[in-house]
mmCIF file of C-alpha atoms in Angstrom:
data_model
loop_
_atom_site.group_PDB
_atom_site.id
_atom_site.type_symbol
_atom_site.label_atom_id
_atom_site.label_comp_id
_atom_site.label_asym_id
_atom_site.label_seq_id
_atom_site.Cartn_x
_atom_site.Cartn_y
_atom_site.Cartn_z
ATOM 1 C CA MET A 106 -3.148 0.665 -0.690
ATOM 2 C CA ALA A 107 -0.160 3.641 -0.999
ATOM 3 C CA GLY A 108 0.414 5.793 -4.289
ATOM 4 C CA VAL A 109 3.088 3.930 -5.957
ATOM 5 C CA GLU A 110 5.025 7.193 -6.289
ATOM 6 C CA ASP A 111 4.426 7.889 -2.620
ATOM 7 C CA ILE A 112 4.549 4.297 -1.459
ATOM 8 C CA VAL A 113 7.914 3.570 -2.987
ATOM 9 C CA ALA A 114 8.941 6.945 -1.623
ATOM 10 C CA GLY A 115 12.681 7.481 -1.521
ATOM 11 C CA TRP A 116 13.286 5.021 -4.360
ATOM 12 C CA TRP A 117 12.445 7.613 -7.031
ATOM 13 C CA ASP A 118 9.969 10.316 -5.938
ATOM 14 C CA PRO A 119 11.912 13.571 -5.313
ATOM 15 C CA ASP A 120 8.938 15.249 -3.637
ATOM 16 C CA LEU A 121 8.828 12.854 -0.711
ATOM 17 C CA ASP A 122 10.954 13.315 2.376
ATOM 18 C CA PRO A 123 12.551 9.893 3.048
ATOM 19 C CA ALA A 124 12.947 10.756 6.715
ATOM 20 C CA SER A 125 9.172 10.780 7.140
ATOM 21 C CA THR A 126 8.866 7.071 6.501
ATOM 22 C CA PRO A 127 11.462 5.040 8.456
ATOM 23 C CA THR A 128 12.220 1.574 7.081
ATOM 24 C CA TRP A 129 12.919 -1.695 8.773
ATOM 25 C CA ALA A 130 16.645 -1.646 8.225
ATOM 26 C CA LEU A 131 19.085 -2.880 10.838
ATOM 27 C CA ALA A 132 19.677 0.713 11.935
ATOM 28 C CA LEU A 133 16.206 1.932 12.863
ATOM 29 C CA THR A 134 15.489 5.566 13.618
ATOM 30 C CA PRO A 135 15.082 5.902 17.407
ATOM 31 C CA ALA A 136 12.094 7.595 18.970
ATOM 32 C CA PRO A 137 12.761 11.085 20.336
ATOM 33 C CA ALA A 138 12.214 9.929 23.908
ATOM 34 C CA PRO A 139 15.214 8.291 25.663
ATOM 35 C CA ILE A 140 15.293 4.494 25.528
ATOM 36 C CA TRP A 141 15.830 2.479 28.681
ATOM 37 C CA ALA A 142 18.080 -0.562 28.596
ATOM 38 C CA LEU A 143 16.177 -3.832 28.469
ATOM 39 C CA THR A 144 17.405 -6.663 30.652
ATOM 40 C CA PRO A 145 18.259 -9.507 28.251
ATOM 41 C CA ALA A 146 16.540 -12.099 30.419
ATOM 42 C CA SER A 147 13.190 -10.288 30.383
ATOM 43 C CA THR A 148 10.364 -11.885 28.417
ATOM 44 C CA PRO A 149 7.601 -9.474 27.344
ATOM 45 C CA SER A 150 3.964 -10.525 27.305
ATOM 46 C CA LEU A 151 1.553 -9.528 24.580
ATOM 47 C CA SER A 152 -1.389 -9.554 26.973
ATOM 48 C CA VAL A 153 -0.294 -6.122 28.194
ATOM 49 C CA ALA A 154 -1.535 -4.642 24.936
ATOM 50 C CA SER A 155 -4.500 -6.891 24.315
ATOM 51 C CA ALA A 156 -7.608 -7.740 26.272
ATOM 52 C CA SER A 157 -8.182 -10.968 24.343
ATOM 53 C CA LEU A 158 -5.646 -12.992 26.346
ATOM 54 C CA GLN A 159 -5.699 -15.637 23.636
ATOM 55 C CA PRO A 160 -2.777 -18.104 23.493
ATOM 56 C CA LEU A 161 0.201 -16.889 21.521
ATOM 57 C CA GLN A 162 0.919 -18.639 18.251
ATOM 58 C CA ASP A 163 4.480 -19.935 18.003
ATOM 59 C CA LEU A 164 5.479 -19.305 14.394
ATOM 60 C CA THR A 165 8.956 -20.857 14.632
ATOM 61 C CA SER A 166 8.369 -23.833 16.969
ATOM 62 C CA ASP A 167 11.126 -22.583 19.266
ATOM 63 C CA GLY A 168 9.393 -19.537 20.742
ATOM 64 C CA GLY A 169 11.554 -17.198 18.671
ATOM 65 C CA VAL A 170 8.613 -15.482 16.965
ATOM 66 C CA ARG A 171 5.280 -15.447 18.776
ATOM 67 C CA LYS A 172 2.092 -13.866 17.477
ATOM 68 C CA GLU A 173 -1.247 -12.643 18.768
ATOM 69 C CA GLN A 174 -3.845 -11.688 16.169
ATOM 70 C CA LEU A 175 -5.817 -8.566 17.037
ATOM 71 C CA ARG A 176 -7.897 -8.318 13.867
ATOM 72 C CA PRO A 177 -8.213 -10.944 11.117
ATOM 73 C CA GLY A 178 -7.584 -10.115 7.487
ATOM 74 C CA THR A 179 -8.941 -11.545 4.259
ATOM 75 C CA GLY A 180 -7.559 -13.467 1.328
ATOM 76 C CA GLN A 181 -4.320 -15.376 0.950
ATOM 77 C CA PRO A 182 -1.238 -14.968 3.187
ATOM 78 C CA VAL A 183 1.646 -12.812 2.035
ATOM 79 C CA PRO A 184 3.839 -14.721 -0.467
ATOM 80 C CA PRO A 185 7.614 -14.859 0.181
ATOM 81 C CA SER A 186 8.453 -12.621 -2.788
ATOM 82 C CA ALA A 187 5.883 -9.907 -2.024
ATOM 83 C CA SER A 188 6.239 -6.211 -1.382
ATOM 84 C CA VAL A 189 4.112 -4.983 1.526
ATOM 85 C CA ALA A 190 2.584 -1.744 2.736
ATOM 86 C CA VAL A 191 2.333 -1.806 6.519
ATOM 87 C CA LYS A 192 1.893 0.389 9.544
ATOM 88 C CA TYR A 193 4.095 -0.662 12.431
ATOM 89 C CA SER A 194 5.397 0.298 15.839
ATOM 90 C CA GLY A 195 8.378 -1.303 17.588
ATOM 91 C CA TYR A 196 8.863 -1.473 21.367
ATOM 92 C CA LEU A 197 11.568 -2.522 23.797
ATOM 93 C CA GLY A 198 10.382 -4.768 26.595
ATOM 94 C CA ASN A 199 6.880 -3.382 27.057
ATOM 95 C CA TRP A 200 4.334 -1.296 25.219
ATOM 96 C CA ASN A 201 5.465 1.979 26.820
ATOM 97 C CA ASN A 202 8.940 2.035 25.242
ATOM 98 C CA LEU A 203 8.561 2.940 21.580
ATOM 99 C CA PHE A 204 11.742 2.943 19.502
ATOM 100 C CA CYS A 205 10.405 3.140 15.927
ATOM 101 C CA SER A 206 7.097 3.749 14.159
ATOM 102 C CA ASN A 207 5.564 4.874 10.874
ATOM 103 C CA GLU A 208 2.044 5.316 12.267
ATOM 104 C CA SER A 209 2.057 9.013 11.346
ATOM 105 C CA SER A 210 2.745 8.270 7.685
ATOM 106 C CA LYS A 211 -0.357 8.730 5.532
ATOM 107 C CA TYR A 212 0.980 6.512 2.760
ATOM 108 C CA PRO A 213 3.514 3.987 4.101
ATOM 109 C CA ARG A 214 6.137 3.095 1.563
ATOM 110 C CA LEU A 215 6.098 -0.240 -0.193
ATOM 111 C CA MET A 216 8.827 -2.558 1.120
ATOM 112 C CA LYS A 217 10.076 -5.774 -0.406
ATOM 113 C CA LEU A 218 10.547 -8.845 1.787
ATOM 114 C CA GLY A 219 14.169 -9.881 2.021
ATOM 115 C CA LYS A 220 15.404 -6.534 0.744
ATOM 116 C CA ASP A 221 13.857 -3.624 2.645
ATOM 117 C CA ILE A 222 12.705 -5.665 5.641
ATOM 118 C CA THR A 223 15.831 -7.122 7.188
ATOM 119 C CA LEU A 224 14.506 -8.390 10.514
ATOM 120 C CA TRP A 225 14.120 -12.125 10.086
ATOM 121 C CA GLY A 226 11.425 -12.374 12.737
ATOM 122 C CA LEU A 227 9.320 -9.640 11.158
ATOM 123 C CA GLU A 228 9.515 -11.318 7.779
ATOM 124 C CA ILE A 229 8.350 -14.584 9.360
ATOM 125 C CA GLY A 230 5.511 -12.696 11.024
ATOM 126 C CA LEU A 231 4.440 -10.960 7.807
ATOM 127 C CA LEU A 232 4.340 -14.269 5.938
ATOM 128 C CA SER A 233 1.643 -15.381 8.402
ATOM 129 C CA MET A 234 -0.570 -12.346 7.740
ATOM 130 C CA THR A 235 -3.371 -11.546 5.284
ATOM 131 C CA LYS A 236 -4.544 -8.215 3.905
ATOM 132 C CA GLY A 237 -6.171 -6.027 6.564
ATOM 133 C CA GLU A 238 -4.855 -8.077 9.477
ATOM 134 C CA THR A 239 -3.433 -6.497 12.629
ATOM 135 C CA ALA A 240 -1.191 -8.525 14.924
ATOM 136 C CA LEU A 241 1.294 -8.290 17.776
ATOM 137 C CA PHE A 242 4.654 -10.054 17.637
ATOM 138 C CA VAL A 243 7.350 -10.915 20.171
ATOM 139 C CA LEU A 244 10.778 -11.430 18.579
ATOM 140 C CA ARG A 245 13.592 -13.010 20.544
ATOM 141 C CA PRO A 246 17.093 -11.582 19.905
ATOM 142 C CA GLU A 247 18.129 -14.295 17.467
ATOM 143 C CA TYR A 248 15.163 -13.310 15.258
ATOM 144 C CA ALA A 249 15.675 -9.559 15.714
ATOM 145 C CA TYR A 250 18.894 -7.638 16.416
ATOM 146 C CA GLY A 251 21.018 -10.501 17.758
ATOM 147 C CA GLN A 252 23.787 -10.442 20.319
ATOM 148 C CA ARG A 253 25.110 -7.037 19.270
ATOM 149 C CA GLY A 254 21.795 -5.188 19.185
ATOM 150 C CA CYS A 255 21.751 -1.878 17.320
ATOM 151 C CA PRO A 256 23.431 0.780 19.517
ATOM 152 C CA PRO A 257 22.439 3.197 20.807
ATOM 153 C CA SER A 258 18.754 2.376 20.275
ATOM 154 C CA ILE A 259 18.723 -1.410 20.730
ATOM 155 C CA PRO A 260 20.756 -2.982 23.576
ATOM 156 C CA PRO A 261 22.502 -6.336 23.017
ATOM 157 C CA ASN A 262 20.418 -9.516 23.301
ATOM 158 C CA THR A 263 17.143 -7.616 23.239
ATOM 159 C CA THR A 264 13.686 -9.098 22.831
ATOM 160 C CA VAL A 265 11.509 -6.640 20.879
ATOM 161 C CA LEU A 266 7.784 -6.222 20.349
ATOM 162 C CA PHE A 267 6.030 -5.125 17.176
ATOM 163 C CA LYS A 268 2.482 -4.137 16.398
ATOM 164 C CA VAL A 269 1.864 -4.526 12.669
ATOM 165 C CA GLU A 270 -1.087 -3.708 10.409
ATOM 166 C CA LEU A 271 -0.849 -5.160 6.914
ATOM 167 C CA LEU A 272 -2.539 -2.579 4.694
ATOM 168 C CA ASP A 273 -1.889 -4.370 1.426
ATOM 169 C CA PHE A 274 0.672 -6.291 -0.570
ATOM 170 C CA ILE A 275 1.462 -6.997 -4.179
ATOM 171 C CA ASP A 276 3.339 -9.984 -5.507
ATOM 172 C CA SER A 277 6.865 -9.626 -6.804
ATOM 173 C CA GLU A 278 5.842 -9.947 -10.416
ATOM 174 C CA GLU A 279 3.454 -6.998 -10.242
ATOM 175 C CA CYS A 280 5.911 -4.885 -8.245
ATOM 176 C CA ASP A 281 8.845 -5.574 -10.541
ATOM 177 C CA ALA A 282 6.660 -4.857 -13.556
ATOM 178 C CA PHE A 283 5.777 -1.479 -12.064
ATOM 179 C CA PHE A 284 9.394 -0.455 -11.669
ATOM 180 C CA GLU A 285 10.099 -1.595 -15.194
ATOM 181 C CA LEU A 286 7.236 0.604 -16.350
ATOM 182 C CA THR A 287 8.469 3.674 -14.512
ATOM 183 C CA TYR A 288 12.000 3.175 -15.823
ATOM 184 C CA ALA A 289 10.678 2.758 -19.356
ATOM 185 C CA LEU A 290 8.574 5.872 -18.936
ATOM 186 C CA SER A 291 11.650 7.940 -18.101
ATOM 187 C CA ILE A 292 13.326 6.678 -21.273
ATOM 188 C CA LEU A 293 10.251 7.291 -23.433
ATOM 189 C CA GLY A 294 10.092 10.866 -22.172
ATOM 190 C CA ARG A 295 12.863 11.777 -24.572
ATOM 191 C CA SER A 296 11.859 13.332 -27.873
ATOM 192 C CA SER A 297 12.860 11.996 -31.283
ATOM 193 C CA SER A 298 13.619 13.829 -34.493
ATOM 194 C CA SER A 299 11.998 11.080 -36.560
ATOM 195 C CA LYS A 300 8.210 11.252 -36.920
ATOM 196 C CA ALA A 301 7.932 7.488 -37.283
ATOM 197 C CA GLU A 302 10.027 6.887 -34.176
ATOM 198 C CA GLN A 303 8.108 9.529 -32.215
ATOM 199 C CA SER A 304 4.851 7.834 -33.213
ATOM 200 C CA GLN A 305 6.144 4.549 -31.793
ATOM 201 C CA ILE A 306 7.263 6.301 -28.608
ATOM 202 C CA ASN A 307 3.829 7.886 -28.181
ATOM 203 C CA ALA A 308 2.103 4.527 -28.633
ATOM 204 C CA SER A 309 4.370 2.991 -25.993
ATOM 205 C CA LYS A 310 3.773 5.897 -23.605
ATOM 206 C CA LEU A 311 0.013 5.508 -24.022
ATOM 207 C CA LEU A 312 0.262 1.835 -23.056
ATOM 208 C CA LEU A 313 2.446 2.702 -20.065
ATOM 209 C CA PHE A 314 0.003 5.336 -18.830
ATOM 210 C CA LEU A 315 -2.852 2.839 -19.062
ATOM 211 C CA ASN A 316 -0.898 0.167 -17.191
ATOM 212 C CA LEU A 317 0.188 2.603 -14.485
ATOM 213 C CA SER A 318 -3.408 3.749 -14.068
ATOM 214 C CA LEU A 319 -4.501 0.132 -13.601
ATOM 215 C CA THR A 320 -1.674 -0.524 -11.126
ATOM 216 C CA TYR A 321 -2.696 2.448 -8.989
ATOM 217 C CA LEU A 322 -6.324 1.308 -9.019
ATOM 218 C CA LYS A 323 -5.241 -2.103 -7.704
ATOM 219 C CA MET A 324 -3.328 -0.346 -4.949
ATOM 220 C CA GLU A 325 -6.363 1.830 -4.110
ATOM 221 C CA ARG A 326 -4.575 5.064 -5.025
ATOM 222 C CA ALA A 327 -7.326 6.524 -7.148
ATOM 223 C CA ASP A 328 -5.755 9.987 -7.338
ATOM 224 C CA ARG A 329 -2.697 8.568 -9.100
ATOM 225 C CA ALA A 330 -4.845 6.299 -11.258
ATOM 226 C CA LEU A 331 -6.811 9.354 -12.412
ATOM 227 C CA LYS A 332 -3.601 11.269 -13.118
ATOM 228 C CA TYR A 333 -2.246 8.611 -15.478
ATOM 229 C CA GLY A 334 -5.648 7.984 -17.032
ATOM 230 C CA GLU A 335 -5.898 11.661 -17.906
ATOM 231 C CA LEU A 336 -2.362 11.626 -19.323
ATOM 232 C CA ALA A 337 -3.464 8.768 -21.563
ATOM 233 C CA LEU A 338 -6.487 10.811 -22.671
ATOM 234 C CA GLU A 339 -4.233 13.731 -23.575
ATOM 235 C CA MET A 340 -2.610 11.407 -26.085
ATOM 236 C CA ASP A 341 -5.848 9.757 -27.269
ATOM 237 C CA GLN A 342 -9.131 11.457 -26.319
ATOM 238 C CA GLY A 343 -11.191 8.590 -27.692
ATOM 239 C CA ASN A 344 -9.432 5.798 -25.830
ATOM 240 C CA ALA A 345 -12.213 3.793 -24.156
ATOM 241 C CA LYS A 346 -9.842 2.084 -21.737
ATOM 242 C CA ALA A 347 -8.461 5.418 -20.520
ATOM 243 C CA LEU A 348 -11.980 6.791 -20.080
ATOM 244 C CA PHE A 349 -12.934 3.665 -18.150
ATOM 245 C CA ARG A 350 -9.898 3.944 -15.846
ATOM 246 C CA CYS A 351 -10.693 7.612 -15.142
ATOM 247 C CA GLY A 352 -14.315 6.728 -14.434
ATOM 248 C CA GLN A 353 -13.256 4.025 -11.974
ATOM 249 C CA ALA A 354 -10.871 6.400 -10.229
ATOM 250 C CA CYS A 355 -13.484 9.151 -9.903
ATOM 251 C CA LEU A 356 -16.006 6.675 -8.517
ATOM 252 C CA TYR A 357 -13.498 5.645 -5.851
ATOM 253 C CA LEU A 358 -12.928 9.331 -5.070
ATOM 254 C CA ARG A 359 -16.715 9.857 -4.865
ATOM 255 C CA GLU A 360 -16.617 12.368 -7.688
ATOM 256 C CA TYR A 361 -19.820 10.957 -9.116
ATOM 257 C CA ARG A 362 -20.509 13.496 -11.872
ATOM 258 C CA LYS A 363 -17.001 13.199 -13.270
ATOM 259 C CA SER A 364 -17.225 9.425 -13.048
ATOM 260 C CA HIS A 365 -20.505 9.473 -14.949
ATOM 261 C CA ASP A 366 -19.020 11.692 -17.646
ATOM 262 C CA PHE A 367 -15.990 9.450 -18.185
ATOM 263 C CA LEU A 368 -17.987 6.212 -18.140
ATOM 264 C CA THR A 369 -20.739 7.384 -20.493
ATOM 265 C CA ARG A 370 -18.091 8.579 -22.974
ATOM 266 C CA ALA A 371 -16.479 5.149 -22.750
ATOM 267 C CA GLN A 372 -19.870 3.498 -23.228
ATOM 268 C CA CYS A 373 -20.512 5.517 -26.387
ATOM 269 C CA ILE A 374 -17.305 4.114 -27.851
ATOM 270 C CA GLN A 375 -17.887 0.540 -26.641
ATOM 271 C CA PRO A 376 -21.644 0.216 -25.916
ATOM 272 C CA PHE A 377 -21.510 -3.544 -25.308
ATOM 273 C CA ASN A 378 -18.495 -3.582 -23.009
ATOM 274 C CA ARG A 379 -19.619 -5.501 -19.913
ATOM 275 C CA ASP A 380 -17.070 -3.917 -17.571
ATOM 276 C CA ILE A 381 -18.095 -0.389 -18.526
ATOM 277 C CA ASN A 382 -21.799 -1.164 -18.170
ATOM 278 C CA ASN A 383 -21.287 -2.838 -14.782
ATOM 279 C CA GLU A 384 -19.302 0.162 -13.571
ATOM 280 C CA LEU A 385 -22.164 2.466 -14.583
ATOM 281 C CA LYS A 386 -24.581 0.296 -12.594
ATOM 282 C CA LYS A 387 -22.256 0.478 -9.609
ATOM 283 C CA LEU A 388 -22.056 4.252 -9.993
ATOM 284 C CA ALA A 389 -25.860 4.535 -10.020
ATOM 285 C CA ARG A 390 -26.117 2.438 -6.867
ATOM 286 C CA TYR A 391 -23.439 4.402 -5.027
ATOM 287 C CA TYR A 392 -24.940 7.725 -6.050
ATOM 288 C CA ARG A 393 -28.404 6.648 -4.912
ATOM 289 C CA GLU A 394 -27.013 5.585 -1.524
ATOM 290 C CA TYR A 395 -25.128 8.874 -1.266
ATOM 291 C CA MET A 396 -28.262 10.929 -1.945
ATOM 292 C CA GLU A 397 -30.266 8.937 0.607
ATOM 293 C CA MET A 398 -27.579 9.555 3.202
ATOM 294 C CA GLU A 399 -27.584 13.276 2.380
ATOM 295 C CA LYS A 400 -31.342 13.430 2.955
ATOM 296 C CA GLU A 401 -30.924 11.885 6.397
ATOM 297 C CA VAL A 402 -28.169 14.318 7.349
ATOM 298 C CA LEU A 403 -29.725 17.532 6.054
ATOM 299 C CA PRO A 404 -32.533 18.967 8.224
ATOM 300 C CA SER A 405 -35.962 19.054 6.650
ATOM 301 C CA ILE A 406 -37.136 22.484 5.492
#
């Protein structure tokens, strides 16, 4: 799932162009192509976009939000307080009239339910989804843009369609903790004239770097996890936890030699640590599979 610095995008990362990742606010960015006016009485069908023709699931018992699952996910459904990373496309009336999308975004930004996602029907739909799931939704006007619509892109009383892929989500507690960490990090970046106070600041920064590295690993952003793990190592070269985090990140990135170096250094410091030893076994298995695949691809000499 989406580096936190990239995923949360315009919230604090100055290197990211906010215009590249449109959000589900009431005023959505229209597609470049002109939008045709949808007749309010029209009722779109999901079967246009899907060959499954399975019955639509009525999520609201009044037909206001209907769903067709294209691909199942795994795990528990999205909790009401979660922040989600999704790919989505919105359509007016049928699947040829796109009015918003973030499909071109490599790392969709993380959006909090009830705050960044303001379409009631989409929030209801997301609460029915699990990680990795893809689904189609039909939202009647009262669950979307209402009687007024959202001129000039959305006509009044418009039924809209959405295709949504739930890449990942984190619960509110984890997300809020992350933002507290990043805020604290900005404060701890200040220097102190007192050696004792600076020592305390450095210890706090080390803990923050380790926690940020772990957070990025959970979100499958190994490049960011490695960055903060290495920052922790700059402060404490013999920190076994930092070495372990860097080894995990490099394994995810398929940088096997670097992963081996980090993990064996961590093992030397904590030889009986079960997590470190299991990660080394995983590394050996992945590397063996990689070499076998290379043999199949390379022509015999």
